[in-house]
Short mmCIF file of C-alpha atoms in Angstrom, two decimals:
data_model
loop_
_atom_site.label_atom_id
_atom_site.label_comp_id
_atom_site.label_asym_id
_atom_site.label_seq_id
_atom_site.Cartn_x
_atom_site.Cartn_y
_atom_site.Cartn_z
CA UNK A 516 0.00 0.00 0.00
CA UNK A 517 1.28 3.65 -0.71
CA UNK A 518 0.74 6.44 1.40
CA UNK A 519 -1.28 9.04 -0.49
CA UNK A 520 -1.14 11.15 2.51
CA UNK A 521 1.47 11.41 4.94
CA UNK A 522 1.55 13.85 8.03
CA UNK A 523 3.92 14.43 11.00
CA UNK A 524 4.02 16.59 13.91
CA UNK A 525 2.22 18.78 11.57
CA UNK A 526 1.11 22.14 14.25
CA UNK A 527 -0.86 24.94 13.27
CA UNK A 528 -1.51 28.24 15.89
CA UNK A 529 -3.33 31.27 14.99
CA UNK A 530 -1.90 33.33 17.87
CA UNK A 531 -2.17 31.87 20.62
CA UNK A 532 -4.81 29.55 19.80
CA UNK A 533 -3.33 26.14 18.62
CA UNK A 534 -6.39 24.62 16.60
CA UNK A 535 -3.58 21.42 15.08
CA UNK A 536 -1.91 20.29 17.91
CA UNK A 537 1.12 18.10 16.61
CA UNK A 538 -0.56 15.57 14.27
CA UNK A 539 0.58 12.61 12.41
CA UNK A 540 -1.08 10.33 10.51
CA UNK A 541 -1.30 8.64 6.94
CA UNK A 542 -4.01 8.01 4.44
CA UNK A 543 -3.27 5.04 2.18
CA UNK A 544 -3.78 5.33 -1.93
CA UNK A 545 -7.41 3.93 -2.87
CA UNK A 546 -9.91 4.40 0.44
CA UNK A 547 -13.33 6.47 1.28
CA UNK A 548 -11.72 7.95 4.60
CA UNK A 549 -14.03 10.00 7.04
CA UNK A 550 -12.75 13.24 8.77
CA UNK A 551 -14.99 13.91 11.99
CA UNK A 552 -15.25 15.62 14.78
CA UNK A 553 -16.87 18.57 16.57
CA UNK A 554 -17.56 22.29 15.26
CA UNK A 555 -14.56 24.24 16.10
CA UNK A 556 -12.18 20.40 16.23
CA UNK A 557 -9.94 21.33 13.40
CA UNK A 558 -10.93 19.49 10.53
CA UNK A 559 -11.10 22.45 7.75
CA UNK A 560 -8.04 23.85 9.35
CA UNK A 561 -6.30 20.24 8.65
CA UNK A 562 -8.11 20.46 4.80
CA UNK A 563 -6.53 23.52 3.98
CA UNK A 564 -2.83 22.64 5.39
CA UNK A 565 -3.52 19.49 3.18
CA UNK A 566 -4.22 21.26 0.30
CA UNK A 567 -1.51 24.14 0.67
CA UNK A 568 -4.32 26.77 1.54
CA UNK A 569 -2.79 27.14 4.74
CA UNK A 570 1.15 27.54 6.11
CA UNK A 571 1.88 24.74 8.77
CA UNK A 572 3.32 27.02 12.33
CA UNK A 573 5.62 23.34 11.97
CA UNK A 574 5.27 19.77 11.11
CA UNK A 575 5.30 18.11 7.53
CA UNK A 576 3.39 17.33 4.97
CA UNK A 577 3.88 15.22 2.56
CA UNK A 578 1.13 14.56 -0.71
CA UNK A 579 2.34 11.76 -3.16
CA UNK A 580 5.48 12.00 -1.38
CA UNK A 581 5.62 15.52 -2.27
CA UNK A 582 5.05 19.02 -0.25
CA UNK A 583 2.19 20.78 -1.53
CA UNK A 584 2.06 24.13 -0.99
CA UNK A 585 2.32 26.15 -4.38
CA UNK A 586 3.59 22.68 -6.34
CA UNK A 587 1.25 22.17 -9.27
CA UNK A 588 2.27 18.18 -9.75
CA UNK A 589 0.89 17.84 -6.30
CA UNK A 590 -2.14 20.16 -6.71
CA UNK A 591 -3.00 19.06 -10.54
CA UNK A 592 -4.23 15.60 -8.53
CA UNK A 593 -6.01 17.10 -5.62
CA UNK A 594 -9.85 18.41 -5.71
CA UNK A 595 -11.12 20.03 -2.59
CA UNK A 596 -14.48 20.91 -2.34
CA UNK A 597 -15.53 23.43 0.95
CA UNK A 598 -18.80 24.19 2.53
CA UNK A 599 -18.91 27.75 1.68
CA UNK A 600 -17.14 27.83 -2.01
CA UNK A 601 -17.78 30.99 -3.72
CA UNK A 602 -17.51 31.78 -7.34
CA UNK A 603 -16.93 34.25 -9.48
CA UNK A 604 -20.31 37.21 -9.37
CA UNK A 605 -21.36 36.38 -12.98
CA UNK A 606 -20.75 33.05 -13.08
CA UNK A 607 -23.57 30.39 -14.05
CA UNK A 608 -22.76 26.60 -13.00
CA UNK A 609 -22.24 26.43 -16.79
CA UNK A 610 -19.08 28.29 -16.55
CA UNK A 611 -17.61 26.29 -13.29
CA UNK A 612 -18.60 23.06 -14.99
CA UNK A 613 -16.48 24.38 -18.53
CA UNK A 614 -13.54 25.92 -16.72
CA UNK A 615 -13.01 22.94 -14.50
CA UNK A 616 -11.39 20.59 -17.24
CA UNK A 617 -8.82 23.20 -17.14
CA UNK A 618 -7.98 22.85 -13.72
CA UNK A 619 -8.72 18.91 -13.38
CA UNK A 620 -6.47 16.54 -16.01
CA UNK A 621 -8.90 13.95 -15.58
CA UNK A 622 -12.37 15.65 -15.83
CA UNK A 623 -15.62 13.49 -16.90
CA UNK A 624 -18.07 15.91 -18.84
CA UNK A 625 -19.87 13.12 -19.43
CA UNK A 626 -20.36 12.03 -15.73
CA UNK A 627 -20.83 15.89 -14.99
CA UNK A 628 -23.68 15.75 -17.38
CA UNK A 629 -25.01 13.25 -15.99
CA UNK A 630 -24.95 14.50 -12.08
CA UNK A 631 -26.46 17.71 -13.03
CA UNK A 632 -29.75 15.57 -14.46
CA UNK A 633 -29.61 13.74 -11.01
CA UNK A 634 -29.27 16.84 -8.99
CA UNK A 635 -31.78 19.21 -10.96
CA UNK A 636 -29.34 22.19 -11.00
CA UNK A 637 -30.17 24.84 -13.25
CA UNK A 638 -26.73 25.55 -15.50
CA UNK A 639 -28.06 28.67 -16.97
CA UNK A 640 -28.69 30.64 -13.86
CA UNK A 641 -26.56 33.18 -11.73
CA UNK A 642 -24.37 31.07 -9.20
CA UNK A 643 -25.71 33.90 -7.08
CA UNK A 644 -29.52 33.14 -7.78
CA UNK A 645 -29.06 29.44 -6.69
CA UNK A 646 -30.56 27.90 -3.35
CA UNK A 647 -27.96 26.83 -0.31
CA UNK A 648 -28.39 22.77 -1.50
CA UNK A 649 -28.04 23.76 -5.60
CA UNK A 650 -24.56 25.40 -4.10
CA UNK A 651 -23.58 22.41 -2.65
CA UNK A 652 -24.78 20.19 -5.58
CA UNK A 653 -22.65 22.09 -7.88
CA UNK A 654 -19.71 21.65 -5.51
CA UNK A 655 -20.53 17.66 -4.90
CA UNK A 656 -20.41 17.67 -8.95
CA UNK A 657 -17.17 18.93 -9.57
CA UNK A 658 -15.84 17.02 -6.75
CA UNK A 659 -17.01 13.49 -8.20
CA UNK A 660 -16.78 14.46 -12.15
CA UNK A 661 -13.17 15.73 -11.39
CA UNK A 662 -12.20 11.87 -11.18
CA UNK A 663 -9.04 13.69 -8.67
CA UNK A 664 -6.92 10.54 -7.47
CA UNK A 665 -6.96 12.55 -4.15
CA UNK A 666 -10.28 14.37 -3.26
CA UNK A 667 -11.39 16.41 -0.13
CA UNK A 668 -15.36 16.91 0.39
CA UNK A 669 -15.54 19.35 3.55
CA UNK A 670 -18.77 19.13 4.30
CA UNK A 671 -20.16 19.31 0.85
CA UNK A 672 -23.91 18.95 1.38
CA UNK A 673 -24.87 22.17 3.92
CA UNK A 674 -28.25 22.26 2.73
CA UNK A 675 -28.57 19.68 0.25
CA UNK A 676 -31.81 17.51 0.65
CA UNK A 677 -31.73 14.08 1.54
CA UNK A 678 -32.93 12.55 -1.74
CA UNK A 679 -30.21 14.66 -2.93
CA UNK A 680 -27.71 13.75 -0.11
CA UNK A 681 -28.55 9.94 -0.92
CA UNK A 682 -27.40 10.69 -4.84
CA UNK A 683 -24.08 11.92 -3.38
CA UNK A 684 -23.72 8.97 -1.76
CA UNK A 685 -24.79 6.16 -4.52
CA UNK A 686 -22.86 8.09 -7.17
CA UNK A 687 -19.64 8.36 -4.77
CA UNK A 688 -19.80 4.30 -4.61
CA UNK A 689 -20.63 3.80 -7.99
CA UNK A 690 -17.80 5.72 -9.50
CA UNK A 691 -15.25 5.38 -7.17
CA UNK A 692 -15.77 1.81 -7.59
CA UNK A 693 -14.68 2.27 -11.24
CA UNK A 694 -12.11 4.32 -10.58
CA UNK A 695 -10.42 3.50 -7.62
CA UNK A 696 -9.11 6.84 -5.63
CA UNK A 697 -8.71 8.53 -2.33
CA UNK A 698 -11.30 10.33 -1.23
CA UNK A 699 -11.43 12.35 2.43
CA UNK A 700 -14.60 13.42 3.84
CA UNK A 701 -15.83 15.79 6.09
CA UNK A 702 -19.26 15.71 7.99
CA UNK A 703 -21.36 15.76 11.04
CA UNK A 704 -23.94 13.79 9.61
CA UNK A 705 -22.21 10.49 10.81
CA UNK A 706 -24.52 7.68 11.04
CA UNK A 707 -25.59 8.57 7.01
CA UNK A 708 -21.91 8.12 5.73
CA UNK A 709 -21.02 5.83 8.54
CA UNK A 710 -21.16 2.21 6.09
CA UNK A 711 -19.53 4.45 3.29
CA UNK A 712 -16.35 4.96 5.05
CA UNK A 713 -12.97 2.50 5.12
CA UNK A 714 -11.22 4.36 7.89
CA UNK A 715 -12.46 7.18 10.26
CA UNK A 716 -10.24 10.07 12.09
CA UNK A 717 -11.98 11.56 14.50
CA UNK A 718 -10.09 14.83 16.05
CA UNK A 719 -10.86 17.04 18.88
CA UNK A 720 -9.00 20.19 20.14
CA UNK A 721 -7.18 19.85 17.04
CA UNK A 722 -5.34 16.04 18.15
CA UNK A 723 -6.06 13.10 16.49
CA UNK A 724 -8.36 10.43 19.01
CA UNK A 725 -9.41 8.04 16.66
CA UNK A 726 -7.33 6.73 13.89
CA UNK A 727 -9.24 3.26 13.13
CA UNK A 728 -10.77 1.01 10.08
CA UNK A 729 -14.43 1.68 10.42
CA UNK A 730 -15.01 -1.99 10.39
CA UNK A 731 -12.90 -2.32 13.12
CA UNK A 732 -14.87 0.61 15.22
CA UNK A 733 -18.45 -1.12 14.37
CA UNK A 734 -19.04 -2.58 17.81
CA UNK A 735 -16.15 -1.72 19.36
CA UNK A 736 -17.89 -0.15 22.32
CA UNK A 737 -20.96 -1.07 24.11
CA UNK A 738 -23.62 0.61 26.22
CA UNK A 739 -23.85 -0.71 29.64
CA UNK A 740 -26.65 0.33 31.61
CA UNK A 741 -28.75 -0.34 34.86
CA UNK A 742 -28.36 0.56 38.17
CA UNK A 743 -25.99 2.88 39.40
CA UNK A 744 -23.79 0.51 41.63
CA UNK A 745 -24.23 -2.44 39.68
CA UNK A 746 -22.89 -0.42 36.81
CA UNK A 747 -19.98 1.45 38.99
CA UNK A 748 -18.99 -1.76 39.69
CA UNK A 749 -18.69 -3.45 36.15
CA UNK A 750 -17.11 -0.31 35.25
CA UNK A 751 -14.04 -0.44 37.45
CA UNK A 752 -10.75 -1.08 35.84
CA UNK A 753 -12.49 -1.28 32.40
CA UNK A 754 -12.17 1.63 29.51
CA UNK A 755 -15.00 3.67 30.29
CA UNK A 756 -15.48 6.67 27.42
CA UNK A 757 -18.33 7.99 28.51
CA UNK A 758 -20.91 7.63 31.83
CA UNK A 759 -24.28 9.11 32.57
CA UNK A 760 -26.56 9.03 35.14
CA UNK A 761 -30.18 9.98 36.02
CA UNK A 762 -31.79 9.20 39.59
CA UNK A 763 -30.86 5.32 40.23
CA UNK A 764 -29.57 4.41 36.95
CA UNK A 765 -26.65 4.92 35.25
CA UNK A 766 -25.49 4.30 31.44
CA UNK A 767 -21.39 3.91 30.78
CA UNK A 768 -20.27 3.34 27.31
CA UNK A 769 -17.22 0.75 27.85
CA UNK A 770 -14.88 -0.37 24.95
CA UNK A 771 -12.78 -3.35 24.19
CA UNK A 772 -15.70 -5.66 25.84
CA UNK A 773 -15.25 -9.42 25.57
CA UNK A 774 -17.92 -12.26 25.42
CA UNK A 775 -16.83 -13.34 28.90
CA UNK A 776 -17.18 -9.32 29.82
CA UNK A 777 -20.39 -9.29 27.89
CA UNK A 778 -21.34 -12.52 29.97
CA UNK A 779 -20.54 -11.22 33.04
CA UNK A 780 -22.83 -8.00 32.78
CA UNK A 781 -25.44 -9.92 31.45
CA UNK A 782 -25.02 -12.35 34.75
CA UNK A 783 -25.12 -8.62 36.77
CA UNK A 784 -28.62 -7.67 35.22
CA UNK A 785 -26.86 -5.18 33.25
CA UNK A 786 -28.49 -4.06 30.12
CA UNK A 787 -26.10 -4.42 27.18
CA UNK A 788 -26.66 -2.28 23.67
CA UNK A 789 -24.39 -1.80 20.76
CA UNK A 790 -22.82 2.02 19.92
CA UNK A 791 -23.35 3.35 16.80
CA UNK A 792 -20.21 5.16 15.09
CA UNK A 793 -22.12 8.66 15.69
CA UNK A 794 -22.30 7.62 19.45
CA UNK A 795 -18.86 6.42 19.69
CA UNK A 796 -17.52 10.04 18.40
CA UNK A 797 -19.79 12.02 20.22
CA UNK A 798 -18.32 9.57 23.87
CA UNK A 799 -15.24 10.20 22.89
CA UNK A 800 -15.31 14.05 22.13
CA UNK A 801 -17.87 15.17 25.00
CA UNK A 802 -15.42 15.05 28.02
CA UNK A 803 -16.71 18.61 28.93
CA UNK A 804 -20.46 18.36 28.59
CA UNK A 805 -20.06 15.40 31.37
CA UNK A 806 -17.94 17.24 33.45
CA UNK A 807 -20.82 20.33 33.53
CA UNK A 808 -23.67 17.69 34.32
CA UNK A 809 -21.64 16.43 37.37
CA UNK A 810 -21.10 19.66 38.48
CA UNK A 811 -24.51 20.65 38.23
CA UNK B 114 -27.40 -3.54 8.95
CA UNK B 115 -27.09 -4.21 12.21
CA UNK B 116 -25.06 -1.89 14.38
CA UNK B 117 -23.15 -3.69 16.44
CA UNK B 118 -21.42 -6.01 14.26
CA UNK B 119 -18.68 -5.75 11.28
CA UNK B 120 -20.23 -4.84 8.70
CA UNK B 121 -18.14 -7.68 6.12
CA UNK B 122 -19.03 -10.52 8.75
CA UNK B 123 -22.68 -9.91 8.31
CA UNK B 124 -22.01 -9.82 4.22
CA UNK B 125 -20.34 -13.43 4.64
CA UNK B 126 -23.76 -14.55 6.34
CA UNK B 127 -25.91 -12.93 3.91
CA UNK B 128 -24.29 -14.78 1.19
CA UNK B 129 -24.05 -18.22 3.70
CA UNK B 130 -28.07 -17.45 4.39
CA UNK B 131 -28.37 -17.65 0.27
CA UNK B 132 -26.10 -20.47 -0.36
CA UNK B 133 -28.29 -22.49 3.01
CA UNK B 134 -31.77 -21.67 1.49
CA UNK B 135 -30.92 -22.29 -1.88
CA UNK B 136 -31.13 -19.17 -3.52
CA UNK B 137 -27.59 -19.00 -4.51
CA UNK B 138 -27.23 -22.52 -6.04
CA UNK B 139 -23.97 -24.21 -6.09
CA UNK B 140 -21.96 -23.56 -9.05
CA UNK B 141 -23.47 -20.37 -9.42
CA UNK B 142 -22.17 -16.71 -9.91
CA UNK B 143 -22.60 -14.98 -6.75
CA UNK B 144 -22.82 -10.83 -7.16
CA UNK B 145 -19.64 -9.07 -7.82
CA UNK B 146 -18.30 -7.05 -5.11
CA UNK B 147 -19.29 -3.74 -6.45
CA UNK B 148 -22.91 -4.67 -6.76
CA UNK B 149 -23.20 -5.83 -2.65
CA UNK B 150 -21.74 -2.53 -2.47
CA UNK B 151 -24.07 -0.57 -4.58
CA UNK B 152 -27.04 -2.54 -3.10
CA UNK B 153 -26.34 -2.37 0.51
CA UNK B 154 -24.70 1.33 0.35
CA UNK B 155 -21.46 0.02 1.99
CA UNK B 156 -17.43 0.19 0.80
CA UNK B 157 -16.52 -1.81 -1.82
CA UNK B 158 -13.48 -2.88 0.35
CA UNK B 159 -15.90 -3.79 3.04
CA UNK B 160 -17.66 -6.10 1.20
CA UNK B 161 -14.98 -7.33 -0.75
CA UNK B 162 -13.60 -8.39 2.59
CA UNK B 163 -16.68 -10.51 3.71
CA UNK B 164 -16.47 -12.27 0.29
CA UNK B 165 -12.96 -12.63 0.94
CA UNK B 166 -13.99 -14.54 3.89
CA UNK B 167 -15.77 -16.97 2.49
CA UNK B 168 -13.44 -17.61 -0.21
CA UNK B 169 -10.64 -18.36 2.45
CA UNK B 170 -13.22 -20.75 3.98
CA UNK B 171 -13.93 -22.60 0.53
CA UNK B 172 -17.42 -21.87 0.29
CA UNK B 173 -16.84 -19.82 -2.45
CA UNK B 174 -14.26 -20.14 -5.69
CA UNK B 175 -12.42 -17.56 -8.10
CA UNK B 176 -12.91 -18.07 -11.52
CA UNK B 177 -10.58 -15.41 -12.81
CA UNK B 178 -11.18 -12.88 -14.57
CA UNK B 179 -14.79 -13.56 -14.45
CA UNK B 180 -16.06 -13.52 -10.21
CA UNK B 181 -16.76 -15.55 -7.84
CA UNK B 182 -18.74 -18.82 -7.74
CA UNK B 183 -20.96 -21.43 -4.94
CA UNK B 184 -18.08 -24.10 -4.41
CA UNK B 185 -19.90 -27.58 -4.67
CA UNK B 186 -20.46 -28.71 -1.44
CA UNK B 187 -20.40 -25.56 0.31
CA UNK B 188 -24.57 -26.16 1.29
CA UNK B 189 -24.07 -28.82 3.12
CA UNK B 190 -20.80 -27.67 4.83
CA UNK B 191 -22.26 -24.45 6.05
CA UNK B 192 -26.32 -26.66 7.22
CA UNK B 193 -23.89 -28.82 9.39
CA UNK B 194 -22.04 -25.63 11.20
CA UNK B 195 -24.95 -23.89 11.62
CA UNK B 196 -26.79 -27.24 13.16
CA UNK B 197 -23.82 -27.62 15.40
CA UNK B 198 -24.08 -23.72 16.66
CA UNK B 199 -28.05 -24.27 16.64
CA UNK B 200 -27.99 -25.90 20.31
CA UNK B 201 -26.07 -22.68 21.69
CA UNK B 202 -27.54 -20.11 19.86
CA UNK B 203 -31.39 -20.81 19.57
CA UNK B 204 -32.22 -23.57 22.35
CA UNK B 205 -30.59 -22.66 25.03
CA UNK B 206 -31.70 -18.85 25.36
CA UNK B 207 -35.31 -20.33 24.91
CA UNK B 208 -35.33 -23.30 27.51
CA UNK B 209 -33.65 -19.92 30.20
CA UNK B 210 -36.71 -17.57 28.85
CA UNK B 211 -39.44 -20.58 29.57
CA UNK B 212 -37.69 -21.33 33.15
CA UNK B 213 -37.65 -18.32 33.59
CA UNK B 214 -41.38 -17.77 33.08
CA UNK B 215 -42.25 -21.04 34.92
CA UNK B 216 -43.18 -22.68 31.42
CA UNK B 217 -43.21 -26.32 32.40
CA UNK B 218 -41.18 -28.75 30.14
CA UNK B 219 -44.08 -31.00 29.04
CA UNK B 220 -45.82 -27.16 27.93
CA UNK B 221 -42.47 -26.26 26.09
CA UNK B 222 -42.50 -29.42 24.12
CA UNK B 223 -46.32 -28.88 23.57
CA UNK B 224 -45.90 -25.72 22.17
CA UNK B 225 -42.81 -26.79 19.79
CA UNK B 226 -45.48 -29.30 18.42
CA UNK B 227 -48.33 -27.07 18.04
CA UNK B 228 -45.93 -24.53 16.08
CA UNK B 229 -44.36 -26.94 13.93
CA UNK B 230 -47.70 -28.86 13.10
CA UNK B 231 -49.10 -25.89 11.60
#
């Protein structure tokens, strides 16, 4: 396997405020990777170092082996598509959708054709005059028709429907089954892309927490609830991310859970449930919001 | 898709459930990779990994260049594992649920017949 991506210690402060806190990590050639964590984690920060939008404080970073700020054999194979893209005043989608062969070797007009039928957009209007969702179709279209062997979708669909959120997703499969790349996505809307990712990064405070296959993750961590000293109990000495409790009852989500551990808390009365890969990142990035229940 | 399980394991019993009821018959093409993909909205490396499993296991065979196929013999391999996990996996929970509710042995076995007659 190559390493499509390759990042070390890679820092980045804005004044005093550090929002990547001494990364490393790779991304392998040929995957669906997701990108997740909270508002505020770091996540577009990291997308723009990536794509040389953004001067690392220090750290390296390494694209097909390369460094790619300003180096056009890096960038000529990397699309990134952002949230808020904006366009020229004038322009139609007509005129994004003919410029971008220029900028992308390996355009499909074809494909783009075909995405704009799916999506509806309207080619011949002001960019300007478009809804949120037709914004972010146009942005999902250049991002798939680009064919980029290295694409970054920050969260590409801020307002798109979900008929037209579930056409991102089939046509994503579909082609990127044809054409093998690497594609890095950003999103809160977990438990949709959740069976569409290989590998998941999860970062809060701008550090990495979880750098896992997504197969892997799927029931990696169970919910453990009951009473409150039946569940302290079970809980002691085993990796708790995340506890709640209301009244008499408490709820712990424990990874790394064994059939004789499962066994055991069924043996306890415990209540056992599986966590979803939305509840897993929002146990393991919610350390404050538990701290401000206990405390109030 | 159930939640708390790997996604490529539960592929591999899909295809197993197929293969056991006969709607994948042996010596038979089973879907390529990308269409499990396509059709359950999951990575193509995901379920290229559960169909990897069963390949390991010799239920199913590479032709190359053309997919994958039912190996001959793979039914009846895969009715005697499950029979052997039946015991474990389906009895015994149900025997601890009728204790449980004070269900009587002679009215378990009574109620097994009444089911199965109809």
């Amino acid at each position: 396997m190559t390493a499509v991506i390759e990042v070390e210690h890679l820092t980045k402060r804005f004044g005093r405020f550090t929002a990547i806190d001494d990364l490393s990590f790779s991304v392998q050639e040929h995957g669906i990777y997701g990108l997740l964590g909270r508002n505020g984690a770091g996540k577009t920060t990291l997308m723009q170092l990536l794509t040389g939008q953004q001067f690392a404080t220090s750290g390296d970073i390494r694209l097909f082996g390369e460094r790619p700020v300003e180096n056009s054999s890096v960038l000529d194979r990397v699309c990134s598509i952002k949230e808020s893209q904006r366009y020229p005043d004038e322009y139609q989608a007509h005129h994004v959708l003919t410029s971008a062969p220029w900028f992308f070797p390996r355009w499909d007009a074809a494909l783009a054709g075909q995405l704009v039928a799916d999506f509806r957009l309207p080619v011949k209007r002001r960019i300007k005059k478009l809804s949120r969702g037709q914004v972010s179709a146009l942005g999902v279209i250049v991002g798939l028709a680009s064919r980029a062997p290295l694409t970054f979708f920050d969260e590409p669909y801020l307002g798109l429907d979900a008929v037209a959120r579930q056409i991102f997703y089939d046509r994503l499969l579909a082609d990127y089954a044809e054409h093998p790349r690497t594609v890095l996505l950003s999103t809160h809307l977990i438990d949709e892309v959740s069976n569409l990712l290989e590998h998941v990064i999860v970062i809060d405070d701008g550090k990495i927490v979880i750098d896992a296959e997504a197969d892997a993750l799927r029931g990696s961590a169970t919910t453990v609830s009951g009473r409150t000293a039946a569940v302290e109990s079970f809980s002691a000495g085993r990796n708790v991310l995340h506890s709640e409790n209301v009244g008499g009852l408490s709820s712990a989500v424990i990874s790394g859970l064994g059939p004789d551990d499962r066994a055991t808390a069924i043996g306890e009365g415990l209540d056992l449930s599986p966590v979803s890969l939305q509840q897993l990142v929002v146990a393991t990035t919610t350390s404050r919001a538990t701290e401000w229940k206990e405390s109030a | 898709m159930d939640e708390d399980r790997p996604l490529f394991a539960q592929i591999a019993e899909q295809i197993e459930n197929d293969i056991i009821d006969g709607t994948l018959a042996e010596d038979s093409q089973v879907p390529s990779t990308n269409e499990f993909a396509a059709f359950h909205r999951i990575n193509p490396a995901t379920a290229a990994k559960g169909v990897n499993v069963l390949v390991d296991d010799g239920v199913l065979y590479k032709r190359r260049g053309i997919g994958m196929f039912v190996s001959p013999g793979a039914r009846a391999t895969l009715v005697a594992r499950r029979r052997e996990r039946f015991e474990n996996e389906y009895l015994k929970p149900i025997i601890a649920e009728a204790a449980k509710l004070g269900i009587s042995r002679s009215e378990l076995s009574t109620m097994i017949e009444t089911e199965t007659a109809q």
